[in-house]
PDB file of C-alpha atoms in Angstrom:
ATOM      1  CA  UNK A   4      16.312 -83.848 -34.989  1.00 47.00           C
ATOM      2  CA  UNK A   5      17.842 -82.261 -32.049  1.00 59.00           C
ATOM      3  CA  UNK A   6      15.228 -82.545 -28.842  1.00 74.00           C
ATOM      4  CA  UNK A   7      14.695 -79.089 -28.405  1.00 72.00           C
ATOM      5  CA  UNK A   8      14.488 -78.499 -32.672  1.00 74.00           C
ATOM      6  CA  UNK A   9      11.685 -81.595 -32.376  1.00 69.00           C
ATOM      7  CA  UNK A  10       9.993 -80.102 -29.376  1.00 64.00           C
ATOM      8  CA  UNK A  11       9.627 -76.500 -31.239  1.00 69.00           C
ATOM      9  CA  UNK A  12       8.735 -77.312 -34.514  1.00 73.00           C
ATOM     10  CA  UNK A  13       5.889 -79.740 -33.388  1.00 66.00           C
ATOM     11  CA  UNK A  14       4.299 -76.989 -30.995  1.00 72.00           C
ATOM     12  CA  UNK A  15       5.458 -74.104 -32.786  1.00 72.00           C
ATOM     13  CA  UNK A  16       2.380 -74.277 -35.325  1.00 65.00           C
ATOM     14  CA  UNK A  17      -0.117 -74.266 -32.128  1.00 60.00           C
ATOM     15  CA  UNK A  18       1.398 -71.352 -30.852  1.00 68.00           C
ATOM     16  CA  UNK A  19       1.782 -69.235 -33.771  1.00 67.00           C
ATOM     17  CA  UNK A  20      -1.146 -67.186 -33.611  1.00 64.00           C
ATOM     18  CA  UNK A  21      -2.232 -67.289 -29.783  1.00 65.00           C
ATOM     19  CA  UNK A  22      -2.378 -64.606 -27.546  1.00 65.00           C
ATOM     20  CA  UNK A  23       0.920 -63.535 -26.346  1.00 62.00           C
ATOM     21  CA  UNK A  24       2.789 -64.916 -29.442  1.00 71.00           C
ATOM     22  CA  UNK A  25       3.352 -61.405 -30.944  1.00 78.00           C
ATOM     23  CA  UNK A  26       4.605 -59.915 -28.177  1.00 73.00           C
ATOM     24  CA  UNK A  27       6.826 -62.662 -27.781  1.00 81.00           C
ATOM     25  CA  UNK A  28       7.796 -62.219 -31.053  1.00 81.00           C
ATOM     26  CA  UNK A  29       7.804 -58.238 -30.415  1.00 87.00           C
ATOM     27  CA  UNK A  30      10.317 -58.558 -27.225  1.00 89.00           C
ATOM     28  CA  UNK A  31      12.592 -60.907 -29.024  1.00 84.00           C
ATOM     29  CA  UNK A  32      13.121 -58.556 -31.983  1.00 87.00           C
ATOM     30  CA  UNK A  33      13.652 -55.563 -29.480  1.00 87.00           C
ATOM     31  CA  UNK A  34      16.104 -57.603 -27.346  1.00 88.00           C
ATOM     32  CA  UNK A  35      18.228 -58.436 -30.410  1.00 89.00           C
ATOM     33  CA  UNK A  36      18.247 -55.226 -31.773  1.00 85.00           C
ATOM     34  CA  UNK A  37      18.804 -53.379 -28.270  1.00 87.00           C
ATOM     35  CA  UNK A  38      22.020 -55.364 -27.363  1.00 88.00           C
ATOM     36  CA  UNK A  39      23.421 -55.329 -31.292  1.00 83.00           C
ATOM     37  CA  UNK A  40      22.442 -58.519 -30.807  1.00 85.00           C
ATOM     38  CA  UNK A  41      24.131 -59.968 -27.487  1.00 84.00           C
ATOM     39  CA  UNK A  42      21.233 -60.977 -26.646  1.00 85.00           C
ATOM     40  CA  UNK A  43      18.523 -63.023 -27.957  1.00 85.00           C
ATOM     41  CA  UNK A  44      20.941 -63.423 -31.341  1.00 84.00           C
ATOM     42  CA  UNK A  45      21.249 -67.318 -30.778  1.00 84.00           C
ATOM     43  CA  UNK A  46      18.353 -69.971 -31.463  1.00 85.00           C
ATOM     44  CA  UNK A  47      18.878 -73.886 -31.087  1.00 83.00           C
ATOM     45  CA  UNK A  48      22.225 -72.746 -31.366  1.00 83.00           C
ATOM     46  CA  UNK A  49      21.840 -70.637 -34.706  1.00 88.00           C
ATOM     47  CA  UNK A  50      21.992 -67.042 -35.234  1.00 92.00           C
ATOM     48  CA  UNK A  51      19.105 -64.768 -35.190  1.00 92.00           C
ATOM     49  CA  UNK A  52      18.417 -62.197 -38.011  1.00 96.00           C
ATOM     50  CA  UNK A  53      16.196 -59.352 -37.343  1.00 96.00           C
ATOM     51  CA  UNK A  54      14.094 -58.060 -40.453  1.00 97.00           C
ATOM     52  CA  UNK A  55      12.820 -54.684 -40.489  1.00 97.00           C
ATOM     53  CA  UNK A  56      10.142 -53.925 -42.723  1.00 97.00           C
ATOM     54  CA  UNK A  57       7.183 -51.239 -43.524  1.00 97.00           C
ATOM     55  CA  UNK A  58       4.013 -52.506 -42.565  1.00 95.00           C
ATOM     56  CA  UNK A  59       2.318 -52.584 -45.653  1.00 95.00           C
ATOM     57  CA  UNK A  60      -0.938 -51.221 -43.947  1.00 94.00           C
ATOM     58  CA  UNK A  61       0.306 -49.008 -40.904  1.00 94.00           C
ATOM     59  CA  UNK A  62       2.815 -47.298 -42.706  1.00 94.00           C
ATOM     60  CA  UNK A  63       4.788 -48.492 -39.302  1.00 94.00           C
ATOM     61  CA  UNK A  64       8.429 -50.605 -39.024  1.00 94.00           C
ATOM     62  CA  UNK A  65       7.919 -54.159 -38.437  1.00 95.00           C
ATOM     63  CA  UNK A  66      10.453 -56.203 -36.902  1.00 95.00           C
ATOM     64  CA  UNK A  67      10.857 -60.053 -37.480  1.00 94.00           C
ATOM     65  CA  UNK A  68      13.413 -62.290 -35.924  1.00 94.00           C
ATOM     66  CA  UNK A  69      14.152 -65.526 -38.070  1.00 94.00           C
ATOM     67  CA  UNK A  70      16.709 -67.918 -39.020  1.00 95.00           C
ATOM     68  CA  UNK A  71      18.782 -66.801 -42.169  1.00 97.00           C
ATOM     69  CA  UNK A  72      21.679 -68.404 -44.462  1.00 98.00           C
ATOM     70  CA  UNK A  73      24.192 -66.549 -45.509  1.00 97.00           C
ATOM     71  CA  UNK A  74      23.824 -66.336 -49.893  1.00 97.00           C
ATOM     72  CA  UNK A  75      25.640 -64.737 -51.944  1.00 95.00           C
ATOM     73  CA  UNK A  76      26.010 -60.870 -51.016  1.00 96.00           C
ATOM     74  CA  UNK A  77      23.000 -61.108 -48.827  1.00 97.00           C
ATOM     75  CA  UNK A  78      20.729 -63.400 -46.910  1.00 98.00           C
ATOM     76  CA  UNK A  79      17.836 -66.215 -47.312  1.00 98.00           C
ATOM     77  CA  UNK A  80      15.290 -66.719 -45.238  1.00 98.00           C
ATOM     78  CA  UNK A  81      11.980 -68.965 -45.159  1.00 98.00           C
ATOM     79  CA  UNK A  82       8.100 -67.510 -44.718  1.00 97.00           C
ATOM     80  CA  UNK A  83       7.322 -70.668 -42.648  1.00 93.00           C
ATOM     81  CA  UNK A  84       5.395 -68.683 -40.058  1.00 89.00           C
ATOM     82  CA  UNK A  85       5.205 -72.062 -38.013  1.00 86.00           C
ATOM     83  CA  UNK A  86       4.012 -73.769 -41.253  1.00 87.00           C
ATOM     84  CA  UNK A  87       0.446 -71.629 -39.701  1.00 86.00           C
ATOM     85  CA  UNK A  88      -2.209 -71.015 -42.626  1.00 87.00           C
ATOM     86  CA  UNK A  89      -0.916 -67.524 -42.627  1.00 87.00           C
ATOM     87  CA  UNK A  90       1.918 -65.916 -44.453  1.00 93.00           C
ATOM     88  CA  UNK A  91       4.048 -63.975 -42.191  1.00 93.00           C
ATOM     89  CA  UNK A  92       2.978 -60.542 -41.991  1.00 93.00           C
ATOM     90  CA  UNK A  93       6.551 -59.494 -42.848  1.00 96.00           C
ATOM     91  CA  UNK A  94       6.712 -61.686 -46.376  1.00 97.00           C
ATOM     92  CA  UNK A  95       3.148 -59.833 -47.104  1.00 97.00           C
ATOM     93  CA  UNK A  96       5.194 -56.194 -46.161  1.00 97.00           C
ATOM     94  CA  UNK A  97       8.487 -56.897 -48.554  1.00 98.00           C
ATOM     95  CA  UNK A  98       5.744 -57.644 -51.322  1.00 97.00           C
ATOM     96  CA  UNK A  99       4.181 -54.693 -50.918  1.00 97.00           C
ATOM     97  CA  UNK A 100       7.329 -52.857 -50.233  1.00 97.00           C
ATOM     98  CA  UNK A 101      10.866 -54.905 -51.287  1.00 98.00           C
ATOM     99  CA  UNK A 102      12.926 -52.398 -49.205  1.00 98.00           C
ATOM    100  CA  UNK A 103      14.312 -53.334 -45.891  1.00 98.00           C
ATOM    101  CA  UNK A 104      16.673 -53.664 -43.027  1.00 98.00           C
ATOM    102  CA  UNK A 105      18.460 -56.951 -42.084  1.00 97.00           C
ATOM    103  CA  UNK A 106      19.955 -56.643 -38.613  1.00 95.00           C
ATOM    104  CA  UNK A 107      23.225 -59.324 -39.054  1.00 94.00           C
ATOM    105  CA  UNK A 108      25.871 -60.331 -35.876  1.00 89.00           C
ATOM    106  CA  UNK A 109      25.252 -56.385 -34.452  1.00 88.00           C
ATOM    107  CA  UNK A 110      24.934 -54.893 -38.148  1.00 93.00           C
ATOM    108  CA  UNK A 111      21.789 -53.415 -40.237  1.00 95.00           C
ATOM    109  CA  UNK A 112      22.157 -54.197 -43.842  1.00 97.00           C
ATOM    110  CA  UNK A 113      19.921 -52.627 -46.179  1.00 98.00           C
ATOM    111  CA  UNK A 114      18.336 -55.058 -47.912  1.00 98.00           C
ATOM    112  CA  UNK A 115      15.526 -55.488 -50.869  1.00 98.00           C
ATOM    113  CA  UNK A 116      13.669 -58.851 -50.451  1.00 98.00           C
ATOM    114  CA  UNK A 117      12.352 -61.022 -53.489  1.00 98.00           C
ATOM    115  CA  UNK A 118      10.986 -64.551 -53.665  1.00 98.00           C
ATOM    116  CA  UNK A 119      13.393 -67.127 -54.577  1.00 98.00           C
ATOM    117  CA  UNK A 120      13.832 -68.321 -57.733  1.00 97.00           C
ATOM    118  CA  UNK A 121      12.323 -72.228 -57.971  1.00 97.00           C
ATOM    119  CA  UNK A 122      16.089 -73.293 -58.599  1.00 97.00           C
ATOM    120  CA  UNK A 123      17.115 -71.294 -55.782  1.00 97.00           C
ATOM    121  CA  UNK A 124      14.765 -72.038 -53.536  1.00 97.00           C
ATOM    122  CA  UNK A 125      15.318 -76.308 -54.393  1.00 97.00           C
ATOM    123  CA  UNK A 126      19.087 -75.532 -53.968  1.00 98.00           C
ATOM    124  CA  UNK A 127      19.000 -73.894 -50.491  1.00 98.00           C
ATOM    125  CA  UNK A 128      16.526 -76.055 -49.136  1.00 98.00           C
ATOM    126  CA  UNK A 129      18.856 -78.836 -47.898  1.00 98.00           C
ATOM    127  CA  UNK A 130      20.815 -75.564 -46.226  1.00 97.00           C
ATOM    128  CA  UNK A 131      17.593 -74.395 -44.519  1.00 97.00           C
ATOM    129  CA  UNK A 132      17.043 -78.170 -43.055  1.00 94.00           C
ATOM    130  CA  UNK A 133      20.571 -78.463 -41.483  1.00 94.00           C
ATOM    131  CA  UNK A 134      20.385 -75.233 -40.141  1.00 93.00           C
ATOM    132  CA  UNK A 135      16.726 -76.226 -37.863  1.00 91.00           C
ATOM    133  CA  UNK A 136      15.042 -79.799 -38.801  1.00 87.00           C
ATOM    134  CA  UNK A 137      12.052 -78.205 -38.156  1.00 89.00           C
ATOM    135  CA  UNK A 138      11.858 -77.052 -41.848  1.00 93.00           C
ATOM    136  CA  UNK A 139      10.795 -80.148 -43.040  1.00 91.00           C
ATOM    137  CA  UNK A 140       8.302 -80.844 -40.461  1.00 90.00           C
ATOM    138  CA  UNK A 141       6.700 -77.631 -40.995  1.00 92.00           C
ATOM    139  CA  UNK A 142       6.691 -78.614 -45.114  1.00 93.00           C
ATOM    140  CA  UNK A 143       5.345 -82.010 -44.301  1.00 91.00           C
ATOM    141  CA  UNK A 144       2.524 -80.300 -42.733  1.00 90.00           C
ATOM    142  CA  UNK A 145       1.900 -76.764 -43.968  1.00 90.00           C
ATOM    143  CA  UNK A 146      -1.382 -76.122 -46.230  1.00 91.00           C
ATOM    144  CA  UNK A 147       0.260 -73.222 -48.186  1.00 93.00           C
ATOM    145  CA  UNK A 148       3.795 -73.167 -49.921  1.00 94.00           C
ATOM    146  CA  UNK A 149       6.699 -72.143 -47.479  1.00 96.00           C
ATOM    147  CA  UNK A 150       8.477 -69.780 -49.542  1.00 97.00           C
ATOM    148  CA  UNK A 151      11.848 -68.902 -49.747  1.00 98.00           C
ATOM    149  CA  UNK A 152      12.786 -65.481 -50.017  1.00 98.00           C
ATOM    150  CA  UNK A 153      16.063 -64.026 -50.825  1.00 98.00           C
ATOM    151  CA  UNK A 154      17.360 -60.605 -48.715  1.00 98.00           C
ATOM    152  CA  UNK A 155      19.736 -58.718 -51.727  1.00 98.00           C
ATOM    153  CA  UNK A 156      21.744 -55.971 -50.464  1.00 98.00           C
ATOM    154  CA  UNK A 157      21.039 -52.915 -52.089  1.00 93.00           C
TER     155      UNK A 157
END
């Protein structure tokens, strides 16, 4: 594991859910999507996607920069949320509404999210662990399953 990747994933799960940590996540979303994603579109030296979804509760769009593979048509991502006890708010939003917006290298895609598959999920997962090591740190220590979740277009 890269320094950086190693540094990240082991204080990432601390940091998840303390104050500051949604702006954070807030700015970085607004950064990407502001400069078509310029800016803010690189992490560890991967590319950023930007998920747009309804909050489920508010009624309001969410954004939620992640790491993504490309697959098939569309996009996978993981619901690692930091390997924290909670599911990311956005994996709770595309359950309660699938419909979406992936913002890709500068373009929106319109997306529908669904949970991958158990075969799918197994397949990418080697993908997901070259892309940032700090997948399977979070899975070594995570107390809920890290799902993988597949961005169709539609």
């Amino acid at each position: 594991m890269a320094s950086l990747d190693y540094f990240y994933a082991r204080v990432s799960p601390y940091i998840a859910h303390r104050p500051g940590s949604a702006w954070a996540t807030k700015a970085h979303a607004w950064l990407v999507r502001r400069s078509g994603g310029r800016l803010g579109g690189r992490a560890f030296g991967q590319q950023i996607l930007v998920l747009r979804t309804m909050g489920r509760r508010s009624g309001e769009r969410r954004d939620a920069p992640m790491f993504f593979l490309d697959h098939e048509e569309g996009f996978a991502v993981v619901a690692s949320n930091g390997a924290s006890k909670r599911t990311p708010a956005w994996w709770l939003n595309l359950q309660a509404a699938p419909e979406a917006e992936a913002l890709v290298r500068g373009s929106a895609h319109p997306v529908r999210g669904r949970a991958a598959s158990e075969q799918e999920a197994v397949a990418l997962w080697p993908s997901f662990v070259e892309l940032y090591s700090g997948y399977d740190y979070y899975k070594s220590i995570a107390t809920r399953e890290l799902p993988v979740v597949i961005l169709e277009p539609r």
